[in-house]
Amino acid sequence: KMEMLKLLEEYEGAKQREEARDSFLPFVKAQWAAFIHGRHHEIMADAFERVARGQLKRLIINMPPRHTKSEFASYLFPAWFLGRYPNKKIIQTAHTAELSVGFGRKVRNLVDSEDFKKVFPNLQLRADSKAAGRWSTNKNGEYFAIGVGGAVTGKGADLLIIDDPHSEQEGQSADPAVFDRTYDWYTSGPRQRLQPGGAIVIVMTRWHMRDLTGKIIKSS
């Protein structure tokens, strides 16, 4: 009976690891013990899986603060994406370089954790490239973090993530130039760095009709 129980536990563990590799929500639950499941998480997870499979090239998620959008889009999703495609390249942006590099540090530490390695044992960080905002995988994948307005010269992206490109203070501004600068940077900078077949994910709280979401929708 003890031997049978051990075999069942090993089978369940292997099944859970396979589910976490294949689907985003099981991966979230494997890495985040305190996660509280909500209906909106299922919608986001389905969209992220379609992005990863190459079925969805442009995704905008607009939600109020404190709805787990950054934890999903800028922390757990890039880690899962690199676990599945360790040779691909990610550019992560936010309204400040400090915030963007902070995301990079969290993703790097997750990828280097034991819980992550149980799901994706073949992905490792390159020993000579572990800076918080700029690191590489053992399969030549890359992660690069910049703030809005930062230069992306020489960088390519299979996945471009833009997380809250406007601060709350900017969102309350009556000056349209604040939003025009962000949109000009987006169109002339990171959007031009997409690899063939690359995807753009924008997650943000809406603060103004002229914010990045508004201007992208208007121009489409």
XYZ file of C-alpha atoms in Angstrom:
220
model
C 0.000 0.000 0.000
C 2.836 2.390 0.810
C 4.437 1.688 -2.545
C 1.139 2.256 -4.345
C 0.589 5.532 -2.459
C 4.065 6.698 -3.433
C 3.430 5.875 -7.096
C 0.111 7.750 -7.005
C 1.776 10.802 -5.484
C 4.486 10.730 -8.159
C 1.842 10.425 -10.860
C -0.175 13.345 -9.483
C 2.971 15.459 -9.230
C 3.975 14.677 -12.810
C 0.427 15.429 -14.017
C 0.387 18.793 -12.235
C 3.783 19.731 -13.677
C 2.610 18.832 -17.179
C -0.541 20.932 -16.729
C 1.563 23.853 -15.497
C 3.768 23.622 -18.588
C 0.791 23.483 -20.950
C -1.643 25.932 -19.333
C -1.145 29.280 -17.643
C -3.520 29.066 -14.651
C -2.100 25.733 -13.383
C 1.341 27.351 -13.641
C 0.115 30.318 -11.573
C -1.235 27.994 -8.898
C 2.024 26.018 -8.850
C 4.102 29.160 -8.272
C 1.759 31.268 -6.126
C 0.408 29.407 -3.118
C -1.756 32.328 -1.929
C -3.433 32.879 -5.312
C -7.190 33.509 -5.120
C -8.943 32.409 -8.299
C -11.394 34.812 -9.989
C -13.377 34.782 -13.237
C -11.276 37.621 -14.687
C -8.149 35.507 -14.155
C -9.593 32.839 -16.436
C -10.216 35.429 -19.158
C -6.669 36.789 -18.873
C -5.168 33.297 -18.801
C -7.023 32.288 -21.959
C -5.739 35.411 -23.743
C -2.147 34.826 -22.591
C -2.260 31.240 -23.822
C -3.410 32.424 -27.253
C -0.555 34.946 -27.288
C 1.934 32.207 -26.418
C 0.570 29.928 -29.149
C 0.905 32.709 -31.724
C -2.859 32.967 -32.242
C -3.170 36.487 -30.798
C -0.700 39.207 -31.789
C -2.209 42.251 -30.080
C -3.765 42.215 -26.620
C -4.972 45.132 -24.480
C -6.172 44.526 -20.922
C -7.765 47.487 -19.114
C -8.547 47.029 -15.426
C -8.650 49.131 -12.260
C -5.715 48.895 -9.848
C -5.394 45.876 -7.545
C -6.858 43.302 -9.934
C -3.670 41.206 -10.356
C -3.075 42.416 -13.906
C 0.603 43.235 -13.310
C 1.242 40.052 -11.329
C -0.113 38.104 -14.282
C 1.167 40.102 -17.257
C 4.548 41.349 -16.016
C 5.607 38.632 -13.577
C 4.045 35.212 -14.114
C 3.335 35.374 -17.852
C 6.875 36.279 -19.018
C 8.304 33.521 -16.808
C 5.862 30.950 -18.211
C 6.461 32.220 -21.757
C 10.243 31.789 -21.415
C 9.743 28.396 -19.803
C 7.904 27.276 -22.933
C 10.125 29.182 -25.385
C 13.526 29.676 -23.722
C 15.068 30.967 -26.969
C 12.692 33.925 -27.365
C 13.123 37.576 -26.460
C 11.016 39.778 -24.187
C 10.993 43.553 -23.822
C 9.213 44.744 -20.674
C 8.237 48.379 -20.196
C 6.465 50.451 -17.542
C 6.074 54.186 -16.901
C 9.407 54.302 -15.028
C 12.638 52.376 -15.513
C 12.681 51.557 -11.791
C 9.299 49.853 -11.973
C 10.216 47.978 -15.141
C 13.521 46.744 -13.693
C 11.611 45.685 -10.580
C 9.477 43.420 -12.753
C 12.648 42.068 -14.340
C 14.087 41.232 -10.931
C 10.931 39.348 -9.920
C 10.804 37.368 -13.173
C 14.520 36.546 -12.958
C 14.191 35.340 -9.364
C 11.153 33.230 -10.242
C 12.935 31.602 -13.184
C 15.837 30.823 -10.849
C 13.610 29.331 -8.121
C 13.233 25.664 -7.252
C 9.453 25.693 -7.755
C 9.893 27.005 -11.291
C 12.585 24.449 -12.088
C 10.223 21.646 -11.108
C 7.966 22.742 -13.975
C 10.637 23.828 -16.463
C 13.829 21.962 -15.515
C 15.622 22.765 -18.779
C 15.494 26.562 -18.448
C 18.399 28.225 -16.684
C 19.828 31.718 -16.424
C 23.156 32.342 -18.072
C 25.754 32.803 -15.367
C 27.299 35.833 -17.095
C 23.988 37.643 -17.674
C 21.858 38.036 -14.551
C 21.305 41.789 -14.128
C 17.793 42.542 -12.870
C 16.721 44.464 -15.958
C 18.761 42.616 -18.548
C 19.395 38.893 -18.486
C 19.618 35.889 -20.777
C 18.705 32.210 -20.713
C 20.871 29.190 -21.476
C 18.966 28.881 -24.786
C 19.873 32.422 -25.940
C 16.556 33.913 -24.877
C 16.656 37.480 -23.582
C 14.754 39.710 -21.150
C 15.187 43.478 -21.343
C 13.423 46.048 -19.133
C 13.088 49.774 -19.886
C 10.960 52.695 -18.799
C 8.674 54.590 -21.154
C 10.848 56.870 -23.252
C 13.885 54.603 -22.947
C 15.978 53.513 -25.919
C 15.567 50.015 -27.356
C 18.237 50.286 -30.048
C 19.671 46.904 -30.975
C 16.983 44.934 -29.148
C 14.356 42.651 -30.647
C 11.174 41.282 -29.088
C 9.055 38.211 -29.667
C 6.932 39.544 -26.815
C 6.564 43.226 -25.921
C 4.828 43.892 -22.597
C 3.725 47.433 -21.731
C 2.452 47.714 -18.164
C 0.789 50.982 -17.073
C 2.665 53.337 -19.429
C 1.127 56.347 -17.625
C 1.429 57.115 -13.952
C -1.697 58.158 -12.071
C -0.350 61.725 -12.008
C 0.094 61.722 -15.787
C -3.376 60.311 -16.211
C -4.849 63.287 -14.398
C -2.962 65.764 -16.563
C -4.899 68.119 -18.824
C -1.884 68.476 -21.123
C -2.355 66.307 -24.262
C 1.408 66.410 -24.887
C 1.862 64.009 -21.960
C -0.047 61.311 -23.838
C 1.323 62.247 -27.265
C 4.896 61.688 -26.061
C 4.070 58.172 -24.862
C 2.308 57.269 -28.091
C 5.142 58.694 -30.223
C 7.650 56.659 -28.223
C 5.535 53.519 -28.622
C 5.174 53.853 -32.397
C 8.772 54.874 -33.103
C 10.517 52.723 -30.496
C 9.415 49.379 -29.036
C 6.731 48.612 -31.627
C 9.439 48.739 -34.286
C 11.507 46.148 -32.421
C 9.054 43.266 -32.875
C 10.436 40.095 -34.408
C 8.393 38.506 -37.233
C 5.290 37.030 -35.622
C 5.884 38.937 -32.393
C 3.095 39.957 -30.003
C 2.306 43.106 -28.014
C 0.553 42.938 -24.639
C -0.613 46.193 -23.042
C -2.050 46.128 -19.521
C -3.116 49.386 -17.931
C -5.611 51.328 -15.914
C -7.511 53.845 -18.043
C -7.020 57.390 -16.805
C -7.835 59.498 -19.872
C -9.403 59.248 -23.331
C -6.040 60.169 -24.878
C -3.984 57.581 -23.011
C -2.077 54.870 -24.871
C -5.067 52.538 -25.125
C -7.273 55.348 -26.414
C -4.786 56.485 -29.042
C -4.110 52.940 -30.269
C -7.827 52.204 -30.610
C -8.385 55.523 -32.390
C -5.562 54.864 -34.857
C -6.605 51.285 -35.651
